[in-house]
Coordinates of C-alpha atoms and ligand atoms in Angstrom, one line a residue:
X1126 CA -0.5 0.3 0.0
X1127 CA 2.9 2.3 1.2
X1128 CA 4.6 1.7 -2.1
X1129 CA 1.5 2.2 -3.6
X1130 CA 1.0 5.9 -2.2
X1131 CA 4.7 6.7 -3.5
X1132 CA 4.8 5.7 -6.6
X1133 CA 1.6 7.5 -7.6
X1134 CA 3.0 10.0 -5.3
X1135 CA 6.3 9.7 -8.2
X1136 CA 3.4 9.8 -11.1
X1137 CA 1.6 13.4 -10.4
X1138 CA 4.8 14.8 -10.2
X1139 CA 6.0 13.1 -13.2
X1140 CA 2.4 14.5 -14.5
X1141 CA 3.1 18.3 -13.2
X1142 CA 1.0 17.9 -11.3
X1143 CA 2.2 19.6 -7.7
X1144 CA 4.6 21.9 -10.3
X1145 CA 1.0 23.7 -10.7
X1146 CA 0.7 23.8 -7.6
X1147 CA 4.4 26.2 -7.1
X1148 CA 3.7 28.7 -9.4
X1149 CA 2.9 32.1 -9.6
X1150 CA 0.8 34.3 -10.6
X1151 CA 1.2 35.2 -13.9
X1152 CA -1.8 37.7 -12.8
X1153 CA -0.2 39.6 -10.1
X1154 CA 3.8 38.3 -9.9
X1155 CA 4.7 38.5 -13.4
X1156 CA 7.9 39.9 -14.0
X1157 CA 10.6 38.3 -16.7
X1158 CA 13.9 40.0 -17.5
X1159 CA 15.5 42.2 -17.7
X1160 CA 13.2 44.1 -15.1
X1161 CA 13.0 47.7 -17.0
X1162 CA 10.6 49.8 -19.1
X1163 CA 11.6 49.6 -22.0
X1164 CA 9.4 51.9 -24.3
X1165 CA 12.0 54.6 -23.0
X1166 CA 14.8 52.3 -24.3
X1167 CA 14.0 51.4 -27.9
X1168 CA 12.8 54.7 -29.0
X1169 CA 16.8 55.5 -28.0
X1170 CA 17.7 52.5 -30.0
X1171 CA 15.7 53.7 -32.7
X1172 CA 16.5 56.9 -32.5
X1173 CA 19.9 56.1 -32.7
X1174 CA 21.1 57.3 -29.3
X1175 CA 24.0 55.8 -27.2
X1176 CA 21.3 53.7 -24.4
X1177 CA 20.5 54.7 -20.7
X1178 CA 20.3 50.4 -19.7
X1179 CA 23.2 48.2 -21.7
X1180 CA 21.3 45.2 -23.5
X1181 CA 21.8 41.6 -22.1
X1182 CA 20.8 39.1 -25.6
X1183 CA 22.5 40.9 -28.5
X1184 CA 22.8 38.7 -31.1
X1185 CA 26.0 39.3 -32.2
X1186 CA 26.4 36.0 -34.6
X1187 CA 27.8 36.9 -38.0
X1188 CA 25.9 36.8 -41.4
X1189 CA 27.4 34.5 -44.4
X1190 CA 24.9 36.1 -46.5
X1191 CA 22.8 38.7 -45.8
X1192 CA 20.8 40.0 -48.8
X1193 CA 22.3 43.2 -48.5
X1194 CA 20.4 44.5 -51.8
X1195 CA 17.1 42.3 -51.2
X1196 CA 15.0 46.0 -50.2
X1197 CA 17.2 48.5 -51.2
X1198 CA 16.1 52.0 -51.5
X1199 CA 13.1 53.1 -53.2
X1200 CA 12.6 49.3 -53.2
X1201 CA 9.6 49.8 -50.7
X1202 CA 8.1 46.5 -50.1
X1203 CA 4.5 46.6 -48.8
X1204 CA 5.0 42.9 -48.1
X1205 CA 8.1 40.8 -46.7
X1206 CA 8.2 37.3 -46.5
X1207 CA 10.5 35.6 -43.7
X1208 CA 10.6 32.5 -44.0
X1209 CA 12.2 30.1 -41.3
X1210 CA 13.6 27.1 -42.7
X1211 CA 16.3 24.4 -42.0
X1212 CA 19.0 24.0 -44.5
X1213 CA 18.1 20.8 -46.4
X1214 CA 14.7 21.4 -47.3
X1215 CA 16.0 22.8 -50.0
X1216 CA 12.6 21.3 -52.0
X1217 CA 10.1 23.2 -50.2
X1218 CA 11.9 26.8 -50.6
X1219 CA 11.8 25.5 -53.7
X1220 CA 7.1 25.7 -53.8
X1221 CA 6.6 28.5 -52.0
X1222 CA 9.3 30.5 -55.0
X1223 CA 7.5 29.1 -57.4
X1224 CA 3.3 30.2 -55.0
X1225 CA 3.3 32.1 -51.9
X1226 CA 6.5 34.2 -51.4
X1227 CA 7.1 34.7 -55.7
X1228 CA 8.6 38.6 -55.4
X1229 CA 6.4 39.4 -58.4
X1230 CA 2.9 37.9 -57.7
X1231 CA 1.9 40.9 -58.4
X1232 CA 2.9 43.4 -60.7
X1233 CA 1.5 46.1 -58.3
X1234 CA 1.8 45.0 -54.9
X1235 CA 6.2 44.7 -54.4
X1236 CA 6.8 42.2 -52.3
X1237 CA 9.5 40.7 -51.4
X1238 CA 10.8 37.1 -49.5
X1239 CA 14.3 35.7 -48.0
X1240 CA 14.2 32.4 -46.1
X1241 CA 16.4 32.1 -42.6
X1242 CA 19.1 29.6 -42.3
X1243 CA 22.5 28.6 -39.7
X1244 CA 24.8 26.4 -40.2
X1245 CA 25.1 23.0 -40.2
X1246 CA 28.0 20.4 -39.9
X1247 CA 27.9 19.1 -44.4
X1248 CA 29.9 21.0 -46.3
X1249 CA 28.3 18.9 -49.2
X1250 CA 24.4 21.1 -47.7
X1251 CA 26.5 24.1 -48.4
X1252 CA 27.8 24.0 -51.6
X1253 CA 24.3 23.2 -52.0
X1254 CA 23.1 26.2 -50.3
X1255 CA 26.1 28.6 -51.9
X1256 CA 24.9 28.2 -55.4
X1257 CA 20.6 28.4 -54.2
X1258 CA 21.5 31.5 -53.1
X1259 CA 23.6 32.6 -56.2
X1260 CA 20.8 30.9 -57.9
X1261 CA 17.7 33.0 -56.3
X1262 CA 19.3 35.5 -54.2
X1263 CA 17.1 34.7 -51.2
X1264 CA 18.9 32.9 -48.4
X1265 CA 20.2 34.7 -45.5
X1266 CA 22.6 33.0 -43.0
X1267 CA 23.4 33.6 -40.0
X1268 CA 27.0 31.8 -38.2
X1269 CA 24.6 30.2 -34.9
X1270 CA 23.9 25.9 -35.3
X1271 CA 20.7 25.5 -37.2
X1272 CA 18.7 23.0 -34.9
X1273 CA 15.2 23.7 -33.7
X1274 CA 16.2 24.0 -30.0
X1275 CA 18.0 27.1 -31.6
X1276 CA 14.4 29.0 -33.5
X1277 CA 15.1 32.1 -30.9
X1278 CA 18.1 32.8 -32.1
X1279 CA 17.0 32.5 -36.2
X1280 CA 13.7 34.4 -35.3
X1281 CA 15.9 37.4 -33.9
X1282 CA 18.8 36.9 -36.8
X1283 CA 15.5 37.2 -38.9
X1284 CA 14.4 40.5 -37.0
X1285 CA 17.6 41.6 -36.9
X1286 CA 18.1 41.3 -40.9
X1287 CA 15.1 42.8 -41.2
X1288 CA 15.4 46.3 -39.1
X1289 CA 19.1 46.6 -40.7
X1290 CA 18.9 45.0 -44.0
X1291 CA 14.9 45.7 -45.2
X1292 CA 13.8 48.6 -43.7
X1293 CA 11.5 50.5 -46.4
X1294 CA 8.9 47.0 -45.8
X1295 CA 6.3 48.1 -43.9
X1296 CA 5.1 44.7 -43.3
X1297 CA 6.6 41.7 -42.4
X1298 CA 5.6 37.9 -42.2
X1299 CA 7.2 36.0 -40.2
X1300 CA 6.4 31.7 -41.7
X1301 CA 7.5 28.3 -41.1
X1302 CA 8.5 26.4 -44.5
X1303 CA 6.1 24.0 -44.0
X1304 CA 2.6 26.4 -44.6
X1305 CA 0.0 27.2 -47.3
X1306 CA 0.3 31.1 -47.2
X1307 CA -2.9 33.3 -49.6
X1308 CA -0.9 35.7 -50.6
X1309 CA -3.9 37.6 -51.7
X1310 CA -5.9 37.7 -49.0
X1311 CA -3.0 38.2 -46.9
X1312 CA -3.3 41.5 -48.9
X1313 CA -6.9 41.3 -48.0
X1314 CA -6.5 41.1 -43.5
X1315 CA -3.5 43.8 -44.1
X1316 CA -6.1 46.6 -45.6
X1317 CA -8.4 45.7 -42.6
X1318 CA -6.6 43.6 -40.5
X1319 CA -9.2 43.7 -37.3
X1320 CA -12.3 43.3 -40.0
X1321 CA -10.9 40.8 -41.4
X1322 CA -12.9 38.6 -44.0
X1323 CA -15.5 41.4 -43.7
X1324 CA -13.8 44.3 -45.3
X1325 CA -8.3 50.1 -39.4
X1326 CA -5.6 50.5 -39.0
X1327 CA -2.6 48.9 -37.8
X1328 CA -1.7 48.4 -35.0
X1329 CA 0.8 45.2 -34.1
X1330 CA 1.4 41.6 -34.1
X1331 CA -1.3 39.4 -35.5
X1332 CA -2.1 35.6 -36.2
X1333 CA -3.5 33.4 -33.6
X1334 CA -3.5 34.2 -30.1
X1335 CA -3.4 32.1 -26.7
X1336 CA -3.5 32.1 -23.6
X1337 CA -2.6 28.7 -22.5
X1338 CA -0.7 27.4 -18.9
X1339 CA 2.4 26.1 -19.6
X1340 CA 3.5 22.3 -20.1
X1341 CA 5.0 20.9 -16.3
X1342 CA 4.7 17.0 -18.1
X1343 CA 8.8 15.5 -17.5
X1344 CA 8.5 13.6 -21.2
X1345 CA 6.6 16.5 -22.6
X1346 CA 8.8 18.4 -26.0
X1347 CA 7.7 21.8 -24.7
X1348 CA 9.1 20.6 -21.0
X1349 CA 9.2 23.7 -19.2
X1350 CA 11.1 23.9 -15.5
X1351 CA 9.5 26.8 -12.6
X1352 CA 13.1 28.1 -11.9
X1353 CA 13.0 29.1 -16.4
X1354 CA 9.2 30.4 -16.0
X1355 CA 7.9 30.0 -13.0
X1356 CA 3.9 31.8 -13.9
X1357 CA 0.6 29.5 -14.3
X1358 CA 0.2 31.0 -17.5
X1359 CA 1.9 31.9 -21.1
X1360 CA 1.4 35.2 -21.7
X1361 CA 0.0 35.5 -24.8
X1362 CA 1.4 34.5 -27.6
X1363 CA 0.7 34.0 -31.2
X1364 CA 1.8 30.7 -33.0
X1365 CA 5.1 30.7 -34.6
X1366 CA 3.8 29.1 -37.9
X1367 CA 3.1 33.1 -39.4
X1368 CA 2.5 36.0 -38.4
X1369 CA 2.7 39.6 -39.7
X1370 CA 4.2 42.2 -37.6
X1371 CA 4.3 46.3 -38.6
X1372 CA 7.8 48.1 -39.3
X1373 CA 6.9 49.7 -35.9
X1374 CA 6.1 47.0 -34.4
X1375 CA 8.7 45.1 -36.0
X1376 CA 11.3 47.5 -34.4
X1377 CA 9.5 47.2 -31.2
X1378 CA 10.4 43.8 -31.1
X1379 CA 14.0 43.7 -31.7
X1380 CA 15.3 46.5 -30.0
X1381 CA 12.4 45.6 -26.9
X1382 CA 14.7 42.0 -27.4
X1383 CA 18.1 43.1 -26.5
X1384 CA 16.5 43.5 -22.8
X1385 CA 14.7 39.9 -23.1
X1386 CA 16.6 36.7 -21.3
X1387 CA 16.3 34.1 -24.4
X1388 CA 14.0 31.7 -24.3
X1389 CA 14.3 28.3 -26.2
X1390 CA 11.2 28.8 -27.6
X1391 CA 10.3 31.9 -29.3
X1392 CA 7.3 32.3 -30.2
X1393 CA 6.9 32.8 -26.1
X1394 CA 10.4 34.8 -26.7
X1395 CA 8.4 37.2 -29.2
X1396 CA 5.3 37.6 -26.8
X1397 CA 7.7 37.9 -23.8
X1398 CA 9.1 41.3 -25.6
X1399 CA 6.0 42.1 -26.6
X1400 CA 4.5 42.4 -22.9
X1401 CA 7.2 43.7 -22.4
X1402 CA 7.4 46.8 -25.3
X1403 CA 3.7 46.7 -24.6
X1404 CA 1.9 45.7 -27.9
X1405 CA -1.6 43.5 -27.5
X1406 CA -1.0 40.7 -30.1
X1407 CA -4.1 40.3 -31.9
X1408 CA -6.2 37.5 -32.9
X1409 CA -6.9 36.3 -36.1
X1410 CA -8.7 33.1 -36.5
X1411 CA -7.5 32.9 -40.4
X1412 CA -4.3 31.9 -39.6
X1413 CA -4.6 28.3 -38.5
X1414 CA -1.9 26.8 -36.4
X1415 CA -3.2 23.2 -37.5
X1416 CA -4.1 22.1 -41.1
X1417 CA -6.8 23.2 -41.9
X1418 CA -9.0 20.4 -43.9
X1419 CA -8.8 21.5 -47.5
X1420 CA -11.6 21.4 -50.6
X1421 CA -12.3 24.2 -53.4
X1422 CA -14.0 26.1 -51.2
X1423 CA -13.0 25.6 -48.1
X1424 CA -10.3 28.1 -48.4
X1425 CA -12.0 31.3 -49.8
X1426 CA -10.6 33.3 -47.1
X1427 CA -7.5 31.0 -45.3
X1428 CA -4.8 33.4 -44.6
X1429 CA -2.5 30.3 -43.9
X1430 CA -2.4 27.3 -42.9
X1431 CA -0.4 24.8 -40.9
X1432 CA 1.4 21.1 -42.7
X1433 CA 2.4 21.9 -45.9
X1434 CA 5.9 20.1 -45.5
X1435 CA 5.2 18.3 -48.8
X1436 CA 6.1 21.5 -51.5
X1437 CA 3.8 19.0 -53.7
X1438 CA 1.3 19.4 -51.9
X1439 CA 1.3 22.8 -50.9
X1440 CA 1.7 23.6 -54.8
X1441 CA -1.4 22.0 -55.7
X1442 CA -3.6 24.0 -53.4
X1443 CA -2.6 27.5 -53.6
X1444 CA -2.7 27.1 -57.8
X1445 CA -6.0 25.6 -57.3
X1446 CA -6.3 28.9 -55.3
X1447 CA -5.2 30.4 -57.3
X1448 CA -7.0 29.5 -60.1
X1449 CA -10.5 30.3 -58.5
X1450 CA -8.8 33.7 -56.8
X1451 CA -8.4 33.3 -53.3
X1452 CA -4.7 32.7 -53.4
Ligands
NAG654 C1 27.5 38.8 -27.7 O1 25.6 38.8 -26.8 C2 26.2 37.9 -25.4 C3 24.6 37.8 -25.0 O2 24.1 38.4 -25.2 C4 27.0 39.3 -24.5 O3 27.6 37.9 -23.3 C5 28.2 38.6 -25.4 O4 29.3 39.1 -24.8 C6 28.8 39.7 -26.7 N1 29.7 39.3 -27.3 C7 30.6 40.6 -28.3 C8 31.3 39.9 -28.9 O5 29.3 41.3 -28.6
NAG655 C1 22.8 27.1 -30.9 O1 23.4 27.9 -31.4 C2 25.3 27.9 -30.8 C3 26.3 28.7 -32.1 O2 26.2 28.1 -33.0 C4 25.6 26.7 -30.2 O3 27.1 26.2 -29.5 C5 24.1 26.1 -30.1 O4 25.2 24.4 -29.2 C6 23.6 25.7 -30.3 N1 22.0 24.7 -29.5 C7 21.9 24.2 -30.2 C8 20.7 23.0 -29.3 O5 21.8 23.3 -30.6

Protein backbone atom coordinates (compact mmCIF):
# COMPACT_ATOMS: atom_id res chain seq x y z
CA UNK A 1 0.00 0.00 0.00
CA UNK A 2 2.77 2.36 0.98
CA UNK A 3 4.73 1.55 -2.13
CA UNK A 4 1.66 2.26 -4.15
CA UNK A 5 1.21 5.66 -2.50
CA UNK A 6 4.82 6.48 -3.15
CA UNK A 7 4.69 5.54 -6.77
CA UNK A 8 1.44 7.43 -7.14
CA UNK A 9 3.19 10.50 -5.77
CA UNK A 10 6.08 10.01 -8.10
CA UNK A 11 3.67 9.63 -10.97
CA UNK A 12 1.81 12.83 -10.09
CA UNK A 13 5.06 14.66 -9.81
CA UNK A 14 6.14 13.31 -13.16
CA UNK A 15 2.86 14.53 -14.61
CA UNK A 16 3.52 18.01 -13.29
CA UNK A 17 0.63 18.11 -10.82
CA UNK A 18 2.70 19.42 -7.93
CA UNK A 19 4.62 21.76 -10.12
CA UNK A 20 1.39 23.51 -11.08
CA UNK A 21 0.71 24.06 -7.35
CA UNK A 22 4.00 25.95 -7.02
CA UNK A 23 3.41 28.23 -9.97
CA UNK A 24 3.18 31.96 -9.44
CA UNK A 25 0.17 33.91 -10.52
CA UNK A 26 0.65 35.35 -13.97
CA UNK A 27 -1.80 38.21 -13.42
CA UNK A 28 -0.35 39.54 -10.16
CA UNK A 29 3.26 38.41 -9.95
CA UNK A 30 4.60 38.54 -13.48
CA UNK A 31 8.01 39.89 -14.21
CA UNK A 32 10.64 38.63 -16.60
CA UNK A 33 14.21 39.85 -16.89
CA UNK A 34 15.27 42.49 -17.55
CA UNK A 35 12.81 44.19 -15.26
CA UNK A 36 13.03 47.71 -16.66
CA UNK A 37 10.68 49.92 -18.66
CA UNK A 38 11.54 49.03 -22.24
CA UNK A 39 9.68 51.71 -24.13
CA UNK A 40 12.16 54.55 -23.48
CA UNK A 41 15.06 52.24 -24.26
CA UNK A 42 13.52 51.15 -27.55
CA UNK A 43 13.00 54.80 -28.46
CA UNK A 44 16.66 55.59 -27.71
CA UNK A 45 17.72 52.84 -30.11
CA UNK A 46 15.29 53.96 -32.82
CA UNK A 47 16.59 57.53 -32.48
CA UNK A 48 20.18 56.33 -32.74
CA UNK A 49 21.09 57.43 -29.20
CA UNK A 50 23.26 55.59 -26.74
CA UNK A 51 20.83 53.58 -24.55
CA UNK A 52 20.80 54.38 -20.83
CA UNK A 53 20.74 50.66 -19.98
CA UNK A 54 23.09 48.15 -21.53
CA UNK A 55 21.50 45.34 -23.60
CA UNK A 56 21.57 41.85 -22.10
CA UNK A 57 20.72 39.84 -25.23
CA UNK A 58 22.27 40.89 -28.52
CA UNK A 59 22.12 38.72 -31.62
CA UNK A 60 25.78 39.00 -32.39
CA UNK A 61 26.40 35.99 -34.63
CA UNK A 62 27.83 37.01 -37.97
CA UNK A 63 25.89 36.65 -41.23
CA UNK A 64 27.43 34.45 -43.91
CA UNK A 65 24.79 35.62 -46.38
CA UNK A 66 22.74 38.72 -45.81
CA UNK A 67 20.91 39.62 -49.05
CA UNK A 68 22.30 43.15 -48.85
CA UNK A 69 20.32 44.43 -51.81
CA UNK A 70 17.02 42.71 -51.20
CA UNK A 71 15.28 45.92 -50.21
CA UNK A 72 17.28 48.61 -51.93
CA UNK A 73 16.34 52.17 -51.08
CA UNK A 74 13.38 52.70 -53.38
CA UNK A 75 11.84 49.26 -53.36
CA UNK A 76 9.45 49.93 -50.42
CA UNK A 77 8.05 46.40 -50.28
CA UNK A 78 4.53 46.13 -48.89
CA UNK A 79 5.17 42.59 -47.73
CA UNK A 80 8.43 40.97 -46.77
CA UNK A 81 8.25 37.23 -46.18
CA UNK A 82 10.85 36.14 -43.65
CA UNK A 83 10.71 32.36 -43.68
CA UNK A 84 12.37 30.17 -41.09
CA UNK A 85 13.70 27.18 -42.96
CA UNK A 86 16.10 24.33 -42.22
CA UNK A 87 19.27 23.58 -44.17
CA UNK A 88 18.10 20.48 -46.10
CA UNK A 89 14.63 21.83 -47.03
CA UNK A 90 15.60 22.74 -50.61
CA UNK A 91 12.33 21.46 -52.04
CA UNK A 92 10.14 23.34 -49.61
CA UNK A 93 11.95 26.58 -50.40
CA UNK A 94 11.55 26.00 -54.11
CA UNK A 95 7.81 25.41 -53.72
CA UNK A 96 7.46 28.61 -51.68
CA UNK A 97 9.29 30.61 -54.37
CA UNK A 98 6.80 29.32 -56.91
CA UNK A 99 3.71 29.91 -54.79
CA UNK A 100 3.09 32.35 -51.94
CA UNK A 101 6.66 33.60 -51.82
CA UNK A 102 6.67 34.68 -55.47
CA UNK A 103 8.03 38.23 -55.38
CA UNK A 104 6.26 39.07 -58.63
CA UNK A 105 2.84 37.78 -57.67
CA UNK A 106 1.22 41.20 -58.19
CA UNK A 107 2.71 43.74 -60.56
CA UNK A 108 1.54 46.65 -58.40
CA UNK A 109 2.47 45.29 -54.98
CA UNK A 110 6.20 45.03 -54.32
CA UNK A 111 7.04 41.96 -52.27
CA UNK A 112 10.24 40.40 -51.04
CA UNK A 113 11.19 37.00 -49.71
CA UNK A 114 14.09 35.62 -47.70
CA UNK A 115 14.76 32.33 -45.96
CA UNK A 116 16.50 32.22 -42.60
CA UNK A 117 19.11 29.54 -42.02
CA UNK A 118 21.77 28.76 -39.48
CA UNK A 119 24.83 26.65 -40.19
CA UNK A 120 25.55 22.92 -40.15
CA UNK A 121 28.51 20.59 -40.37
CA UNK A 122 27.96 19.05 -43.83
CA UNK A 123 30.09 20.77 -46.48
CA UNK A 124 28.05 19.19 -49.31
CA UNK A 125 24.86 20.76 -48.04
CA UNK A 126 26.61 24.08 -47.59
CA UNK A 127 27.84 23.93 -51.19
CA UNK A 128 24.27 23.39 -52.39
CA UNK A 129 23.10 26.31 -50.28
CA UNK A 130 25.83 28.51 -51.76
CA UNK A 131 24.54 27.60 -55.24
CA UNK A 132 20.93 28.15 -54.23
CA UNK A 133 21.83 31.53 -52.80
CA UNK A 134 23.71 32.55 -55.94
CA UNK A 135 20.75 31.51 -58.09
CA UNK A 136 17.87 32.96 -56.08
CA UNK A 137 19.43 35.64 -53.89
CA UNK A 138 17.07 34.92 -51.03
CA UNK A 139 19.13 33.14 -48.37
CA UNK A 140 19.97 34.88 -45.11
CA UNK A 141 22.35 32.66 -43.22
CA UNK A 142 23.80 33.40 -39.82
CA UNK A 143 26.56 31.59 -38.02
CA UNK A 144 24.73 29.70 -35.28
CA UNK A 145 23.99 25.98 -35.26
CA UNK A 146 20.80 25.29 -37.21
CA UNK A 147 18.67 23.28 -34.77
CA UNK A 148 15.04 23.69 -33.72
CA UNK A 149 16.25 24.40 -30.17
CA UNK A 150 17.93 27.47 -31.63
CA UNK A 151 14.72 28.77 -33.18
CA UNK A 152 14.79 31.87 -31.00
CA UNK A 153 18.20 32.74 -32.41
CA UNK A 154 16.79 32.23 -35.90
CA UNK A 155 13.90 34.56 -35.16
CA UNK A 156 16.32 37.14 -33.75
CA UNK A 157 18.48 36.80 -36.85
CA UNK A 158 15.35 37.65 -38.85
CA UNK A 159 14.42 40.67 -36.73
CA UNK A 160 17.92 42.04 -37.04
CA UNK A 161 18.08 41.43 -40.75
CA UNK A 162 14.70 43.06 -41.32
CA UNK A 163 15.61 46.15 -39.26
CA UNK A 164 19.10 46.60 -40.69
CA UNK A 165 18.69 45.47 -44.29
CA UNK A 166 15.03 45.92 -45.11
CA UNK A 167 13.77 48.87 -43.13
CA UNK A 168 11.70 50.13 -46.07
CA UNK A 169 9.32 47.15 -45.67
CA UNK A 170 5.80 47.93 -44.41
CA UNK A 171 4.69 44.52 -43.19
CA UNK A 172 6.85 41.56 -42.29
CA UNK A 173 5.40 38.08 -42.38
CA UNK A 174 7.38 35.68 -40.24
CA UNK A 175 6.52 32.18 -41.35
CA UNK A 176 7.69 28.58 -41.18
CA UNK A 177 8.57 26.67 -44.33
CA UNK A 178 5.68 24.21 -43.89
CA UNK A 179 2.91 26.79 -44.24
CA UNK A 180 0.30 27.44 -46.87
CA UNK A 181 -0.23 31.19 -47.24
CA UNK A 182 -2.70 32.97 -49.45
CA UNK A 183 -0.88 36.05 -50.67
CA UNK A 184 -4.12 37.58 -51.85
CA UNK A 185 -5.96 37.08 -48.54
CA UNK A 186 -2.91 38.33 -46.69
CA UNK A 187 -3.17 41.62 -48.58
CA UNK A 188 -6.92 41.82 -47.90
CA UNK A 189 -6.13 41.20 -44.23
CA UNK A 190 -3.45 43.87 -44.05
CA UNK A 191 -5.86 46.44 -45.45
CA UNK A 192 -8.32 45.77 -42.66
CA UNK A 193 -6.94 43.43 -40.03
CA UNK A 194 -9.51 43.93 -37.30
CA UNK A 195 -12.49 43.12 -39.48
CA UNK A 196 -11.06 40.40 -41.70
CA UNK A 197 -12.58 38.62 -43.63
CA UNK A 198 -15.03 41.54 -43.99
CA UNK A 199 -13.57 44.50 -45.35
CA UNK A 200 -8.72 49.67 -39.47
CA UNK A 201 -5.52 50.57 -39.31
CA UNK A 202 -2.62 48.63 -38.23
CA UNK A 203 -1.10 48.50 -34.82
CA UNK A 204 0.52 45.30 -33.86
CA UNK A 205 1.30 41.66 -34.20
CA UNK A 206 -1.38 39.55 -35.82
CA UNK A 207 -1.88 35.84 -35.98
CA UNK A 208 -3.63 33.18 -33.96
CA UNK A 209 -3.33 34.19 -30.29
CA UNK A 210 -3.10 31.73 -27.38
CA UNK A 211 -3.20 32.30 -23.64
CA UNK A 212 -2.42 28.90 -22.18
CA UNK A 213 -0.57 27.32 -19.23
CA UNK A 214 3.02 26.10 -19.59
CA UNK A 215 3.65 22.40 -20.01
CA UNK A 216 4.83 20.88 -16.71
CA UNK A 217 4.63 17.29 -17.91
CA UNK A 218 8.27 16.20 -17.87
CA UNK A 219 8.41 13.99 -21.00
CA UNK A 220 6.91 16.72 -23.15
CA UNK A 221 9.02 18.33 -25.82
CA UNK A 222 7.62 21.62 -24.50
CA UNK A 223 8.34 20.92 -20.80
CA UNK A 224 9.46 24.01 -18.91
CA UNK A 225 10.82 23.95 -15.34
CA UNK A 226 9.69 26.54 -12.81
CA UNK A 227 13.21 27.89 -12.61
CA UNK A 228 12.94 28.96 -16.21
CA UNK A 229 9.34 30.21 -16.18
CA UNK A 230 7.44 30.21 -12.87
CA UNK A 231 3.99 31.56 -13.88
CA UNK A 232 0.75 29.67 -14.35
CA UNK A 233 0.08 31.12 -17.81
CA UNK A 234 2.17 32.06 -20.79
CA UNK A 235 1.88 35.64 -21.93
CA UNK A 236 -0.55 35.88 -24.88
CA UNK A 237 1.38 34.48 -27.80
CA UNK A 238 0.97 34.19 -31.52
CA UNK A 239 1.74 30.75 -32.89
CA UNK A 240 5.04 30.98 -34.64
CA UNK A 241 3.75 29.28 -37.81
CA UNK A 242 2.89 32.63 -39.38
CA UNK A 243 2.37 36.14 -38.03
CA UNK A 244 2.35 39.62 -39.44
CA UNK A 245 4.28 42.50 -37.95
CA UNK A 246 4.12 46.14 -38.98
CA UNK A 247 7.39 48.06 -39.39
CA UNK A 248 6.79 49.88 -36.11
CA UNK A 249 6.07 46.64 -34.25
CA UNK A 250 9.18 45.10 -35.78
CA UNK A 251 11.38 47.90 -34.41
CA UNK A 252 9.84 47.44 -30.98
CA UNK A 253 10.31 43.68 -31.03
CA UNK A 254 13.87 43.90 -32.30
CA UNK A 255 15.13 46.48 -29.83
CA UNK A 256 12.93 45.07 -27.06
CA UNK A 257 14.62 41.69 -27.54
CA UNK A 258 17.93 43.30 -26.49
CA UNK A 259 16.51 43.58 -22.98
CA UNK A 260 14.66 40.28 -22.75
CA UNK A 261 16.36 37.17 -21.43
CA UNK A 262 16.58 34.55 -24.18
CA UNK A 263 13.87 31.89 -24.00
CA UNK A 264 14.09 28.59 -25.87
CA UNK A 265 10.64 28.63 -27.57
CA UNK A 266 10.57 31.43 -30.07
CA UNK A 267 6.81 32.03 -29.96
CA UNK A 268 7.00 32.53 -26.18
CA UNK A 269 10.11 34.67 -26.52
CA UNK A 270 8.37 36.96 -29.02
CA UNK A 271 5.35 37.10 -26.67
CA UNK A 272 7.56 38.07 -23.73
CA UNK A 273 9.15 40.86 -25.75
CA UNK A 274 5.75 42.01 -27.03
CA UNK A 275 4.38 42.12 -23.49
CA UNK A 276 7.35 44.15 -22.29
CA UNK A 277 7.12 46.68 -25.11
CA UNK A 278 3.31 46.76 -24.67
CA UNK A 279 2.27 45.40 -28.02
CA UNK A 280 -1.01 43.45 -27.93
CA UNK A 281 -1.15 40.48 -30.25
CA UNK A 282 -4.31 40.52 -32.38
CA UNK A 283 -6.21 37.31 -32.86
CA UNK A 284 -7.38 36.27 -36.31
CA UNK A 285 -9.03 32.92 -36.89
CA UNK A 286 -7.92 32.66 -40.47
CA UNK A 287 -4.38 31.82 -39.37
CA UNK A 288 -4.57 28.08 -38.75
CA UNK A 289 -1.85 26.64 -36.56
CA UNK A 290 -3.15 23.21 -37.48
CA UNK A 291 -3.86 21.97 -40.99
CA UNK A 292 -7.27 23.19 -41.98
CA UNK A 293 -8.96 20.44 -43.93
CA UNK A 294 -8.82 21.27 -47.57
CA UNK A 295 -11.45 21.69 -50.18
CA UNK A 296 -11.58 24.07 -53.09
CA UNK A 297 -14.09 26.27 -51.25
CA UNK A 298 -13.08 25.83 -47.60
CA UNK A 299 -9.94 27.89 -48.20
CA UNK A 300 -11.76 30.96 -49.43
CA UNK A 301 -10.70 33.15 -46.48
CA UNK A 302 -7.75 31.21 -45.18
CA UNK A 303 -4.71 33.43 -44.71
CA UNK A 304 -2.31 30.76 -43.48
CA UNK A 305 -2.46 27.10 -42.60
CA UNK A 306 0.08 24.79 -41.08
CA UNK A 307 0.76 21.31 -42.42
CA UNK A 308 2.22 21.95 -45.88
CA UNK A 309 5.61 20.36 -45.49
CA UNK A 310 4.98 18.42 -48.71
CA UNK A 311 6.05 20.74 -51.54
CA UNK A 312 3.87 19.04 -54.16
CA UNK A 313 0.80 19.37 -52.01
CA UNK A 314 1.58 23.05 -51.38
CA UNK A 315 1.90 23.66 -55.11
CA UNK A 316 -1.31 21.89 -55.97
CA UNK A 317 -3.39 23.53 -53.23
CA UNK A 318 -1.97 26.98 -53.87
CA UNK A 319 -2.40 26.72 -57.63
CA UNK A 320 -5.98 25.61 -57.27
CA UNK A 321 -6.71 28.47 -54.86
CA UNK A 322 -5.05 30.91 -57.22
CA UNK A 323 -7.21 29.68 -60.07
CA UNK A 324 -10.40 30.28 -58.06
CA UNK A 325 -9.20 33.70 -56.94
CA UNK A 326 -8.31 32.98 -53.34
CA UNK A 327 -4.55 32.95 -53.37
C1 LIG B 1 27.21 38.67 -27.65
O1 LIG B 1 26.04 38.73 -26.86
C2 LIG B 1 26.14 38.07 -25.63
C3 LIG B 1 24.80 38.08 -24.94
O2 LIG B 1 24.04 39.16 -25.33
C4 LIG B 1 27.25 38.73 -24.79
O3 LIG B 1 27.38 38.04 -23.56
C5 LIG B 1 28.54 38.66 -25.58
O4 LIG B 1 29.56 39.37 -24.85
C6 LIG B 1 28.37 39.28 -26.93
N1 LIG B 1 29.59 39.10 -27.69
C7 LIG B 1 30.13 40.07 -28.41
C8 LIG B 1 31.35 39.70 -29.17
O5 LIG B 1 29.66 41.18 -28.47
C1 LIG C 1 22.78 26.98 -30.85
O1 LIG C 1 23.78 27.67 -31.55
C2 LIG C 1 24.97 27.89 -30.83
C3 LIG C 1 25.88 28.69 -31.71
O2 LIG C 1 26.17 28.03 -32.90
C4 LIG C 1 25.58 26.56 -30.42
O3 LIG C 1 26.73 26.77 -29.62
C5 LIG C 1 24.55 25.73 -29.65
O4 LIG C 1 25.05 24.45 -29.42
C6 LIG C 1 23.26 25.63 -30.45
N1 LIG C 1 22.27 24.97 -29.65
C7 LIG C 1 21.67 23.87 -30.06
C8 LIG C 1 20.66 23.30 -29.12
O5 LIG C 1 21.91 23.35 -31.12
